[in-house]
Amino acid sequence: AWYAPGWHDEVEAWIDSVLAPSGRTRTGPLRTHRVWSISAVHTVPTDRGTLWFKASCDHFGAEAGIVETLASHLPDLVPEVVAADRARSWLLTEPLAGVSDDGAPADAAAVLAPRWAAAQVASLDWLDELRAAGAPDRGLEPTLLGWRDALATNLELDDLTAEECARLAEAVPLVESRLRDLWGCGFPETLGHGDLHAGNVAFDGVRPRIFDWSDGCVTHPFLDGTHLAHWITEESGGAVDERVRAVLAPWRDACPAADFERAVELAPLADLVFQTVTFDRLARALEAGTGDFDGVVVMLTRKVIETVVGVGPPDS
C-alpha cells in the first residue's frame, strides 16, 4: 500500500487525528527510514520530539494489535505506543533509546534474558487477549504442518543434491519425533517474539526494549531463549549449549516438574524448523521477484539435515 499514490497523505491525516487530543502537533511530513517489501517505517517530526510510524504488510497484519496488547502488559519491555490502527496495521510509537544499526550488544541479551523469561511466564495470564489481537498459533501441530508443507512445495529445495534429499527424507521422522518430545517436556506455550536477535532490541545501558513484533506469536518459550543464547555466544564466545542452559534457567524454577535438560537439548532444532516455516510463509506472501529472502529456506533446511543426520560425504 505504501507505494500507492495518496498513501502518505492518508497516514499523515491519521497521525494528525490521533495526536490532536493530546495537543501534540506534527511539524513536517513523514521522513522515510526504511521502505521495503514487508513494511514501511517513517519518522514523524512533532513539536514534542520525533515519533516513529510503522505499517506492516498483510502477512504481518496483526503486528499493531500485538504491540498494543503487549504495551498494556509489558510497558517496560516494548515500545511506548502513542496510537495503533489494528485494521490497517499502523503503529505510532515513541522513539527507543539505544537503538543501533549494529544491533544491541551481548550485555543487552544478558540483561534481557531473565526479564524476558519472566514476561513469558506472566503472559500465561493473558494469552487469550494476545490471540484475540491476532497473534498466530505457532505451536507444535501448526509448526509441523507448516514444515511439511514447506518441504513439499518450496521451490528453493530444488537446489538440494540427490544426497541431501536422501538425508532429508531420513531426517523428517526424526525431526518430528524430537519436536513432539520438546513439546512433551512439560513447558507451556507462551508469548513468543519469533525473531529475537540483536537487531530487534534497543538497549540504553540499563533497560532493554524489544521491537519489530512482526513474528509475534504463541509458541514454545525455549525458541526465543535459543535465539538469545546464540546472540550472546556469537559476541562473547563459549559453548552454545551452555549459553542456552543459562539463558533458559528461569524456566527450571518456573516449571520444576518439567524435563529442563531434555528441552534445552531439543530447542535449537525446533528453532531451525520454526524459522524454516517462518521464511517459507513469508516467501509465499510477498510479491514475486522481491528477492528479499531468497535462499533462506534451503539454508535452514541444510542446517536441519546437518543437525539431525550429520554432514554428507565429501562429494555430495
mmCIF file of N, CA and C in Angstrom, residues 129-256:
data_model
loop_
_atom_site.group_PDB
_atom_site.id
_atom_site.type_symbol
_atom_site.label_atom_id
_atom_site.label_comp_id
_atom_site.label_asym_id
_atom_site.label_seq_id
_atom_site.Cartn_x
_atom_site.Cartn_y
_atom_site.Cartn_z
ATOM 1 N N GLU A 129 -6.071 -12.802 25.269
ATOM 2 C CA GLU A 129 -6.088 -11.427 24.777
ATOM 3 C C GLU A 129 -5.114 -11.261 23.613
ATOM 4 N N LEU A 130 -3.966 -11.914 23.734
ATOM 5 C CA LEU A 130 -2.966 -11.855 22.672
ATOM 6 C C LEU A 130 -3.484 -12.536 21.409
ATOM 7 N N ARG A 131 -4.123 -13.669 21.583
ATOM 8 C CA ARG A 131 -4.700 -14.361 20.413
ATOM 9 C C ARG A 131 -5.783 -13.514 19.764
ATOM 10 N N ALA A 132 -6.594 -12.857 20.580
ATOM 11 C CA ALA A 132 -7.659 -12.005 20.044
ATOM 12 C C ALA A 132 -7.088 -10.834 19.255
ATOM 13 N N ALA A 133 -5.871 -10.428 19.601
ATOM 14 C CA ALA A 133 -5.211 -9.338 18.870
ATOM 15 C C ALA A 133 -4.646 -9.821 17.539
ATOM 16 N N GLY A 134 -4.670 -11.133 17.326
ATOM 17 C CA GLY A 134 -4.211 -11.677 16.050
ATOM 18 C C GLY A 134 -2.935 -12.471 16.110
ATOM 19 N N ALA A 135 -2.343 -12.653 17.299
ATOM 20 C CA ALA A 135 -1.110 -13.435 17.396
ATOM 21 C C ALA A 135 -1.361 -14.859 16.930
ATOM 22 N N PRO A 136 -0.627 -15.353 15.948
ATOM 23 C CA PRO A 136 -0.892 -16.682 15.406
ATOM 24 C C PRO A 136 -0.447 -17.800 16.336
ATOM 25 N N ASP A 137 -1.065 -18.949 16.173
ATOM 26 C CA ASP A 137 -0.681 -20.153 16.887
ATOM 27 C C ASP A 137 0.502 -20.774 16.156
ATOM 28 N N ARG A 138 1.687 -20.729 16.775
ATOM 29 C CA ARG A 138 2.876 -21.339 16.196
ATOM 30 C C ARG A 138 3.328 -22.483 17.095
ATOM 31 N N GLY A 139 2.352 -23.233 17.614
ATOM 32 C CA GLY A 139 2.641 -24.364 18.477
ATOM 33 C C GLY A 139 3.095 -25.583 17.698
ATOM 34 N N LEU A 140 3.044 -26.732 18.336
ATOM 35 C CA LEU A 140 3.594 -27.961 17.757
ATOM 36 C C LEU A 140 2.949 -28.330 16.432
ATOM 37 N N GLU A 141 1.640 -28.546 16.432
ATOM 38 C CA GLU A 141 0.991 -29.035 15.222
ATOM 39 C C GLU A 141 1.065 -28.042 14.067
ATOM 40 N N PRO A 142 0.797 -26.732 14.286
ATOM 41 C CA PRO A 142 0.974 -25.788 13.177
ATOM 42 C C PRO A 142 2.404 -25.745 12.656
ATOM 43 N N THR A 143 3.385 -25.923 13.549
ATOM 44 C CA THR A 143 4.780 -25.904 13.119
ATOM 45 C C THR A 143 5.100 -27.117 12.255
ATOM 46 N N LEU A 144 4.687 -28.283 12.697
ATOM 47 C CA LEU A 144 4.945 -29.489 11.912
ATOM 48 C C LEU A 144 4.207 -29.452 10.586
ATOM 49 N N LEU A 145 2.972 -29.000 10.596
ATOM 50 C CA LEU A 145 2.205 -28.911 9.361
ATOM 51 C C LEU A 145 2.860 -27.929 8.389
ATOM 52 N N GLY A 146 3.267 -26.780 8.901
ATOM 53 C CA GLY A 146 3.916 -25.786 8.059
ATOM 54 C C GLY A 146 5.234 -26.274 7.506
ATOM 55 N N TRP A 147 5.978 -27.027 8.307
ATOM 56 C CA TRP A 147 7.268 -27.551 7.856
ATOM 57 C C TRP A 147 7.083 -28.577 6.748
ATOM 58 N N ARG A 148 6.157 -29.488 6.946
ATOM 59 C CA ARG A 148 5.847 -30.485 5.911
ATOM 60 C C ARG A 148 5.447 -29.797 4.611
ATOM 61 N N ASP A 149 4.654 -28.756 4.721
ATOM 62 C CA ASP A 149 4.205 -28.018 3.548
ATOM 63 C C ASP A 149 5.384 -27.349 2.845
ATOM 64 N N ALA A 150 6.287 -26.772 3.628
ATOM 65 C CA ALA A 150 7.474 -26.134 3.053
ATOM 66 C C ALA A 150 8.333 -27.155 2.315
ATOM 67 N N LEU A 151 8.538 -28.307 2.917
ATOM 68 C CA LEU A 151 9.359 -29.334 2.282
ATOM 69 C C LEU A 151 8.739 -29.833 0.983
ATOM 70 N N ALA A 152 7.420 -29.840 0.926
ATOM 71 C CA ALA A 152 6.731 -30.376 -0.250
ATOM 72 C C ALA A 152 6.635 -29.375 -1.389
ATOM 73 N N THR A 153 6.643 -28.083 -1.085
ATOM 74 C CA THR A 153 6.294 -27.111 -2.126
ATOM 75 C C THR A 153 7.301 -25.991 -2.347
ATOM 76 N N ASN A 154 8.242 -25.758 -1.423
ATOM 77 C CA ASN A 154 9.143 -24.621 -1.592
ATOM 78 C C ASN A 154 10.155 -24.901 -2.707
ATOM 79 N N LEU A 155 10.167 -24.054 -3.717
ATOM 80 C CA LEU A 155 10.993 -24.300 -4.902
ATOM 81 C C LEU A 155 12.488 -24.186 -4.622
ATOM 82 N N GLU A 156 12.867 -23.519 -3.539
ATOM 83 C CA GLU A 156 14.288 -23.426 -3.215
ATOM 84 C C GLU A 156 14.901 -24.801 -2.969
ATOM 85 N N LEU A 157 14.083 -25.732 -2.509
ATOM 86 C CA LEU A 157 14.611 -27.053 -2.165
ATOM 87 C C LEU A 157 14.974 -27.867 -3.402
ATOM 88 N N ASP A 158 14.643 -27.352 -4.588
ATOM 89 C CA ASP A 158 15.124 -27.993 -5.816
ATOM 90 C C ASP A 158 16.643 -27.907 -5.924
ATOM 91 N N ASP A 159 17.249 -27.005 -5.131
ATOM 92 C CA ASP A 159 18.704 -26.857 -5.152
ATOM 93 C C ASP A 159 19.417 -27.940 -4.343
ATOM 94 N N LEU A 160 18.679 -28.718 -3.566
ATOM 95 C CA LEU A 160 19.308 -29.798 -2.803
ATOM 96 C C LEU A 160 19.824 -30.872 -3.743
ATOM 97 N N THR A 161 20.974 -31.424 -3.407
ATOM 98 C CA THR A 161 21.512 -32.537 -4.198
ATOM 99 C C THR A 161 20.725 -33.811 -3.903
ATOM 100 N N ALA A 162 20.936 -34.831 -4.736
ATOM 101 C CA ALA A 162 20.276 -36.117 -4.506
ATOM 102 C C ALA A 162 20.649 -36.678 -3.142
ATOM 103 N N GLU A 163 21.895 -36.510 -2.762
ATOM 104 C CA GLU A 163 22.348 -36.994 -1.449
ATOM 105 C C GLU A 163 21.653 -36.242 -0.323
ATOM 106 N N GLU A 164 21.531 -34.935 -0.473
ATOM 107 C CA GLU A 164 20.850 -34.140 0.539
ATOM 108 C C GLU A 164 19.374 -34.515 0.632
ATOM 109 N N CYS A 165 18.744 -34.765 -0.497
ATOM 110 C CA CYS A 165 17.333 -35.175 -0.487
ATOM 111 C C CYS A 165 17.160 -36.494 0.256
ATOM 112 N N ALA A 166 18.089 -37.414 0.055
ATOM 113 C CA ALA A 166 18.006 -38.708 0.737
ATOM 114 C C ALA A 166 18.171 -38.530 2.238
ATOM 115 N N ARG A 167 19.107 -37.676 2.633
ATOM 116 C CA ARG A 167 19.324 -37.455 4.064
ATOM 117 C C ARG A 167 18.165 -36.666 4.679
ATOM 118 N N LEU A 168 17.541 -35.788 3.892
ATOM 119 C CA LEU A 168 16.371 -35.076 4.383
ATOM 120 C C LEU A 168 15.222 -36.051 4.636
ATOM 121 N N ALA A 169 15.014 -36.994 3.711
ATOM 122 C CA ALA A 169 13.964 -37.996 3.911
ATOM 123 C C ALA A 169 14.216 -38.809 5.177
ATOM 124 N N GLU A 170 15.475 -39.072 5.460
ATOM 125 C CA GLU A 170 15.841 -39.787 6.691
ATOM 126 C C GLU A 170 15.595 -38.908 7.919
ATOM 127 N N ALA A 171 15.802 -37.596 7.768
ATOM 128 C CA ALA A 171 15.701 -36.686 8.911
ATOM 129 C C ALA A 171 14.265 -36.395 9.316
ATOM 130 N N VAL A 172 13.338 -36.378 8.345
ATOM 131 C CA VAL A 172 11.975 -35.907 8.617
ATOM 132 C C VAL A 172 11.325 -36.605 9.805
ATOM 133 N N PRO A 173 11.250 -37.948 9.848
ATOM 134 C CA PRO A 173 10.589 -38.568 11.005
ATOM 135 C C PRO A 173 11.335 -38.319 12.313
ATOM 136 N N LEU A 174 12.665 -38.178 12.246
ATOM 137 C CA LEU A 174 13.441 -37.897 13.454
ATOM 138 C C LEU A 174 13.144 -36.497 13.967
ATOM 139 N N VAL A 175 13.049 -35.536 13.048
ATOM 140 C CA VAL A 175 12.726 -34.164 13.435
ATOM 141 C C VAL A 175 11.355 -34.105 14.082
ATOM 142 N N GLU A 176 10.379 -34.730 13.459
ATOM 143 C CA GLU A 176 9.022 -34.682 14.005
ATOM 144 C C GLU A 176 8.974 -35.329 15.389
ATOM 145 N N SER A 177 9.682 -36.419 15.567
ATOM 146 C CA SER A 177 9.707 -37.087 16.865
ATOM 147 C C SER A 177 10.341 -36.189 17.931
ATOM 148 N N ARG A 178 11.420 -35.510 17.572
ATOM 149 C CA ARG A 178 12.117 -34.672 18.546
ATOM 150 C C ARG A 178 11.305 -33.429 18.905
ATOM 151 N N LEU A 179 10.579 -32.878 17.928
ATOM 152 C CA LEU A 179 9.727 -31.735 18.255
ATOM 153 C C LEU A 179 8.577 -32.155 19.165
ATOM 154 N N ARG A 180 8.038 -33.314 18.936
ATOM 155 C CA ARG A 180 6.992 -33.807 19.843
ATOM 156 C C ARG A 180 7.564 -34.041 21.236
ATOM 157 N N ASP A 181 8.798 -34.511 21.297
ATOM 158 C CA ASP A 181 9.454 -34.682 22.595
ATOM 159 C C ASP A 181 9.602 -33.339 23.303
ATOM 160 N N LEU A 182 10.000 -32.308 22.564
ATOM 161 C CA LEU A 182 10.179 -30.980 23.167
ATOM 162 C C LEU A 182 8.876 -30.492 23.770
ATOM 163 N N TRP A 183 7.804 -30.551 22.986
ATOM 164 C CA TRP A 183 6.518 -30.068 23.496
ATOM 165 C C TRP A 183 5.995 -30.957 24.619
ATOM 166 N N GLY A 184 6.507 -32.169 24.715
ATOM 167 C CA GLY A 184 6.089 -33.072 25.776
ATOM 168 C C GLY A 184 6.903 -32.958 27.048
ATOM 169 N N CYS A 185 7.875 -32.037 27.066
ATOM 170 C CA CYS A 185 8.748 -31.908 28.240
ATOM 171 C C CYS A 185 8.066 -31.226 29.424
ATOM 172 N N GLY A 186 6.904 -30.610 29.182
ATOM 173 C CA GLY A 186 6.162 -30.067 30.313
ATOM 174 C C GLY A 186 6.142 -28.565 30.450
ATOM 175 N N PHE A 187 6.608 -27.833 29.421
ATOM 176 C CA PHE A 187 6.585 -26.374 29.474
ATOM 177 C C PHE A 187 5.397 -25.841 28.681
ATOM 178 N N PRO A 188 4.713 -24.842 29.187
ATOM 179 C CA PRO A 188 3.526 -24.320 28.493
ATOM 180 C C PRO A 188 3.910 -23.450 27.310
ATOM 181 N N GLU A 189 3.025 -23.354 26.335
ATOM 182 C CA GLU A 189 3.206 -22.391 25.262
ATOM 183 C C GLU A 189 2.942 -20.984 25.811
ATOM 184 N N THR A 190 3.733 -20.027 25.341
ATOM 185 C CA THR A 190 3.656 -18.663 25.859
ATOM 186 C C THR A 190 3.791 -17.663 24.715
ATOM 187 N N LEU A 191 3.828 -16.403 25.080
ATOM 188 C CA LEU A 191 4.182 -15.355 24.146
ATOM 189 C C LEU A 191 5.561 -15.644 23.559
ATOM 190 N N GLY A 192 5.689 -15.507 22.238
ATOM 191 C CA GLY A 192 6.984 -15.617 21.592
ATOM 192 C C GLY A 192 7.215 -14.423 20.678
ATOM 193 N N HIS A 193 8.443 -13.945 20.634
ATOM 194 C CA HIS A 193 8.776 -12.864 19.705
ATOM 195 C C HIS A 193 8.959 -13.408 18.298
ATOM 196 N N GLY A 194 9.599 -14.559 18.191
ATOM 197 C CA GLY A 194 9.757 -15.222 16.908
ATOM 198 C C GLY A 194 11.013 -14.870 16.143
ATOM 199 N N ASP A 195 11.681 -13.780 16.515
ATOM 200 C CA ASP A 195 12.892 -13.358 15.802
ATOM 201 C C ASP A 195 13.745 -12.511 16.735
ATOM 202 N N LEU A 196 14.072 -13.071 17.889
ATOM 203 C CA LEU A 196 14.704 -12.295 18.959
ATOM 204 C C LEU A 196 16.225 -12.292 18.792
ATOM 205 N N HIS A 197 16.714 -11.258 18.137
ATOM 206 C CA HIS A 197 18.157 -11.121 17.923
ATOM 207 C C HIS A 197 18.578 -9.681 18.192
ATOM 208 N N ALA A 198 19.873 -9.430 18.087
ATOM 209 C CA ALA A 198 20.434 -8.130 18.473
ATOM 210 C C ALA A 198 19.799 -6.968 17.723
ATOM 211 N N GLY A 199 19.429 -7.181 16.464
ATOM 212 C CA GLY A 199 18.881 -6.101 15.667
ATOM 213 C C GLY A 199 17.472 -5.709 16.034
ATOM 214 N N ASN A 200 16.830 -6.482 16.893
ATOM 215 C CA ASN A 200 15.458 -6.180 17.305
ATOM 216 C C ASN A 200 15.362 -5.786 18.773
ATOM 217 N N VAL A 201 16.470 -5.372 19.344
ATOM 218 C CA VAL A 201 16.496 -4.960 20.752
ATOM 219 C C VAL A 201 17.191 -3.602 20.868
ATOM 220 N N ALA A 202 16.564 -2.697 21.598
ATOM 221 C CA ALA A 202 17.175 -1.410 21.937
ATOM 222 C C ALA A 202 17.693 -1.503 23.369
ATOM 223 N N PHE A 203 18.861 -0.932 23.617
ATOM 224 C CA PHE A 203 19.445 -1.018 24.958
ATOM 225 C C PHE A 203 20.140 0.292 25.288
ATOM 226 N N ASP A 204 19.662 0.953 26.349
ATOM 227 C CA ASP A 204 20.229 2.240 26.750
ATOM 228 C C ASP A 204 21.299 2.100 27.822
ATOM 229 N N GLY A 205 21.731 0.862 28.060
ATOM 230 C CA GLY A 205 22.727 0.593 29.089
ATOM 231 C C GLY A 205 22.121 0.093 30.374
ATOM 232 N N VAL A 206 20.799 0.243 30.510
ATOM 233 C CA VAL A 206 20.094 -0.197 31.712
ATOM 234 C C VAL A 206 18.908 -1.090 31.341
ATOM 235 N N ARG A 207 18.090 -0.599 30.436
ATOM 236 C CA ARG A 207 16.832 -1.278 30.134
ATOM 237 C C ARG A 207 16.782 -1.701 28.667
ATOM 238 N N PRO A 208 16.584 -2.970 28.393
ATOM 239 C CA PRO A 208 16.371 -3.405 27.014
ATOM 240 C C PRO A 208 14.887 -3.330 26.649
ATOM 241 N N ARG A 209 14.618 -2.978 25.420
ATOM 242 C CA ARG A 209 13.249 -2.990 24.902
ATOM 243 C C ARG A 209 13.251 -3.751 23.575
ATOM 244 N N ILE A 210 12.258 -4.596 23.408
ATOM 245 C CA ILE A 210 12.166 -5.430 22.211
ATOM 246 C C ILE A 210 11.206 -4.776 21.220
ATOM 247 N N PHE A 211 11.642 -4.673 19.972
ATOM 248 C CA PHE A 211 10.771 -4.116 18.941
ATOM 249 C C PHE A 211 10.702 -5.075 17.752
ATOM 250 N N ASP A 212 10.051 -4.653 16.683
ATOM 251 C CA ASP A 212 9.813 -5.458 15.485
ATOM 252 C C ASP A 212 9.089 -6.764 15.839
ATOM 253 N N TRP A 213 7.800 -6.623 16.114
ATOM 254 C CA TRP A 213 6.978 -7.753 16.566
ATOM 255 C C TRP A 213 6.207 -8.409 15.423
ATOM 256 N N SER A 214 6.728 -8.319 14.208
ATOM 257 C CA SER A 214 6.019 -8.892 13.065
ATOM 258 C C SER A 214 5.844 -10.398 13.182
ATOM 259 N N ASP A 215 6.770 -11.082 13.860
ATOM 260 C CA ASP A 215 6.680 -12.534 14.043
ATOM 261 C C ASP A 215 6.121 -12.918 15.413
ATOM 262 N N GLY A 216 5.553 -11.968 16.141
ATOM 263 C CA GLY A 216 4.980 -12.269 17.448
ATOM 264 C C GLY A 216 3.925 -13.353 17.351
ATOM 265 N N CYS A 217 3.899 -14.250 18.322
ATOM 266 C CA CYS A 217 3.036 -15.421 18.225
ATOM 267 C C CYS A 217 2.883 -16.073 19.595
ATOM 268 N N VAL A 218 2.191 -17.212 19.598
ATOM 269 C CA VAL A 218 2.119 -18.084 20.770
ATOM 270 C C VAL A 218 2.846 -19.369 20.398
ATOM 271 N N THR A 219 3.879 -19.714 21.152
ATOM 272 C CA THR A 219 4.686 -20.876 20.806
ATOM 273 C C THR A 219 5.451 -21.366 22.028
ATOM 274 N N HIS A 220 6.372 -22.292 21.803
ATOM 275 C CA HIS A 220 7.192 -22.818 22.906
ATOM 276 C C HIS A 220 8.178 -21.747 23.374
ATOM 277 N N PRO A 221 8.294 -21.508 24.664
ATOM 278 C CA PRO A 221 9.135 -20.406 25.147
ATOM 279 C C PRO A 221 10.627 -20.599 24.903
ATOM 280 N N PHE A 222 11.070 -21.828 24.684
ATOM 281 C CA PHE A 222 12.506 -22.061 24.548
ATOM 282 C C PHE A 222 13.056 -21.609 23.199
ATOM 283 N N LEU A 223 12.195 -21.301 22.231
ATOM 284 C CA LEU A 223 12.690 -20.885 20.924
ATOM 285 C C LEU A 223 13.347 -19.510 21.007
ATOM 286 N N ASP A 224 12.709 -18.571 21.683
ATOM 287 C CA ASP A 224 13.317 -17.253 21.871
ATOM 288 C C ASP A 224 14.603 -17.357 22.685
ATOM 289 N N GLY A 225 14.590 -18.216 23.694
ATOM 290 C CA GLY A 225 15.783 -18.393 24.519
ATOM 291 C C GLY A 225 16.964 -18.884 23.712
ATOM 292 N N THR A 226 16.705 -19.742 22.741
ATOM 293 C CA THR A 226 17.761 -20.237 21.867
ATOM 294 C C THR A 226 18.361 -19.098 21.047
ATOM 295 N N HIS A 227 17.502 -18.212 20.542
ATOM 296 C CA HIS A 227 17.998 -17.051 19.798
ATOM 297 C C HIS A 227 18.891 -16.181 20.678
ATOM 298 N N LEU A 228 18.450 -15.915 21.898
ATOM 299 C CA LEU A 228 19.251 -15.102 22.812
ATOM 300 C C LEU A 228 20.608 -15.749 23.083
ATOM 301 N N ALA A 229 20.609 -17.045 23.287
ATOM 302 C CA ALA A 229 21.852 -17.752 23.591
ATOM 303 C C ALA A 229 22.843 -17.683 22.425
ATOM 304 N N HIS A 230 22.353 -17.834 21.205
ATOM 305 C CA HIS A 230 23.229 -17.740 20.038
ATOM 306 C C HIS A 230 23.785 -16.330 19.892
ATOM 307 N N TRP A 231 22.953 -15.340 20.182
ATOM 308 C CA TRP A 231 23.391 -13.947 20.117
ATOM 309 C C TRP A 231 24.558 -13.716 21.090
ATOM 310 N N ILE A 232 24.409 -14.148 22.336
ATOM 311 C CA ILE A 232 25.466 -13.963 23.328
ATOM 312 C C ILE A 232 26.725 -14.709 22.914
ATOM 313 N N THR A 233 26.555 -15.938 22.432
ATOM 314 C CA THR A 233 27.711 -16.760 22.056
ATOM 315 C C THR A 233 28.484 -16.143 20.902
ATOM 316 N N GLU A 234 27.779 -15.615 19.907
ATOM 317 C CA GLU A 234 28.442 -15.016 18.750
ATOM 318 C C GLU A 234 29.328 -13.839 19.156
ATOM 319 N N GLU A 235 28.916 -13.092 20.180
ATOM 320 C CA GLU A 235 29.667 -11.909 20.590
ATOM 321 C C GLU A 235 30.665 -12.187 21.709
ATOM 322 N N SER A 236 30.325 -13.147 22.572
ATOM 323 C CA SER A 236 31.145 -13.353 23.770
ATOM 324 C C SER A 236 31.877 -14.682 23.796
ATOM 325 N N GLY A 237 31.575 -15.568 22.842
ATOM 326 C CA GLY A 237 32.231 -16.867 22.833
ATOM 327 C C GLY A 237 31.595 -17.843 23.807
ATOM 328 N N GLY A 238 32.224 -18.995 23.948
ATOM 329 C CA GLY A 238 31.705 -20.030 24.834
ATOM 330 C C GLY A 238 30.900 -21.063 24.071
ATOM 331 N N ALA A 239 30.422 -22.065 24.784
ATOM 332 C CA ALA A 239 29.661 -23.152 24.187
ATOM 333 C C ALA A 239 28.194 -22.766 24.090
ATOM 334 N N VAL A 240 27.605 -22.982 22.916
ATOM 335 C CA VAL A 240 26.212 -22.591 22.711
ATOM 336 C C VAL A 240 25.283 -23.324 23.666
ATOM 337 N N ASP A 241 25.506 -24.623 23.865
ATOM 338 C CA ASP A 241 24.587 -25.379 24.716
ATOM 339 C C ASP A 241 24.598 -24.872 26.148
ATOM 340 N N GLU A 242 25.758 -24.430 26.625
ATOM 341 C CA GLU A 242 25.829 -23.871 27.974
ATOM 342 C C GLU A 242 25.130 -22.520 28.039
ATOM 343 N N ARG A 243 25.244 -21.753 26.970
ATOM 344 C CA ARG A 243 24.556 -20.462 26.920
ATOM 345 C C ARG A 243 23.041 -20.670 26.917
ATOM 346 N N VAL A 244 22.585 -21.644 26.131
ATOM 347 C CA VAL A 244 21.156 -21.937 26.097
ATOM 348 C C VAL A 244 20.665 -22.309 27.490
ATOM 349 N N ARG A 245 21.430 -23.135 28.172
ATOM 350 C CA ARG A 245 21.049 -23.588 29.516
ATOM 351 C C ARG A 245 20.976 -22.394 30.482
ATOM 352 N N ALA A 246 21.934 -21.488 30.373
ATOM 353 C CA ALA A 246 21.962 -20.330 31.279
ATOM 354 C C ALA A 246 20.815 -19.368 30.988
ATOM 355 N N VAL A 247 20.565 -19.107 29.706
ATOM 356 C CA VAL A 247 19.508 -18.169 29.329
ATOM 357 C C VAL A 247 18.139 -18.687 29.764
ATOM 358 N N LEU A 248 17.943 -19.983 29.653
ATOM 359 C CA LEU A 248 16.641 -20.570 29.954
ATOM 360 C C LEU A 248 16.489 -20.991 31.414
ATOM 361 N N ALA A 249 17.499 -20.733 32.233
ATOM 362 C CA ALA A 249 17.475 -21.171 33.627
ATOM 363 C C ALA A 249 16.223 -20.765 34.404
ATOM 364 N N PRO A 250 15.651 -19.559 34.181
ATOM 365 C CA PRO A 250 14.438 -19.213 34.937
ATOM 366 C C PRO A 250 13.296 -20.210 34.754
ATOM 367 N N TRP A 251 13.278 -20.926 33.637
ATOM 368 C CA TRP A 251 12.205 -21.889 33.405
ATOM 369 C C TRP A 251 12.351 -23.129 34.281
ATOM 370 N N ARG A 252 13.566 -23.378 34.756
ATOM 371 C CA ARG A 252 13.756 -24.509 35.664
ATOM 372 C C ARG A 252 12.976 -24.286 36.960
ATOM 373 N N ASP A 253 12.981 -23.032 37.423
ATOM 374 C CA ASP A 253 12.233 -22.697 38.636
ATOM 375 C C ASP A 253 10.743 -22.553 38.367
ATOM 376 N N ALA A 254 10.416 -22.022 37.186
ATOM 377 C CA ALA A 254 9.010 -21.799 36.873
ATOM 378 C C ALA A 254 8.234 -23.092 36.688
ATOM 379 N N CYS A 255 8.915 -24.123 36.171
ATOM 380 C CA CYS A 255 8.254 -25.417 35.903
ATOM 381 C C CYS A 255 9.135 -26.537 36.449
ATOM 382 N N PRO A 256 9.207 -26.689 37.767
ATOM 383 C CA PRO A 256 10.140 -27.656 38.362
ATOM 384 C C PRO A 256 9.866 -29.105 37.984
#
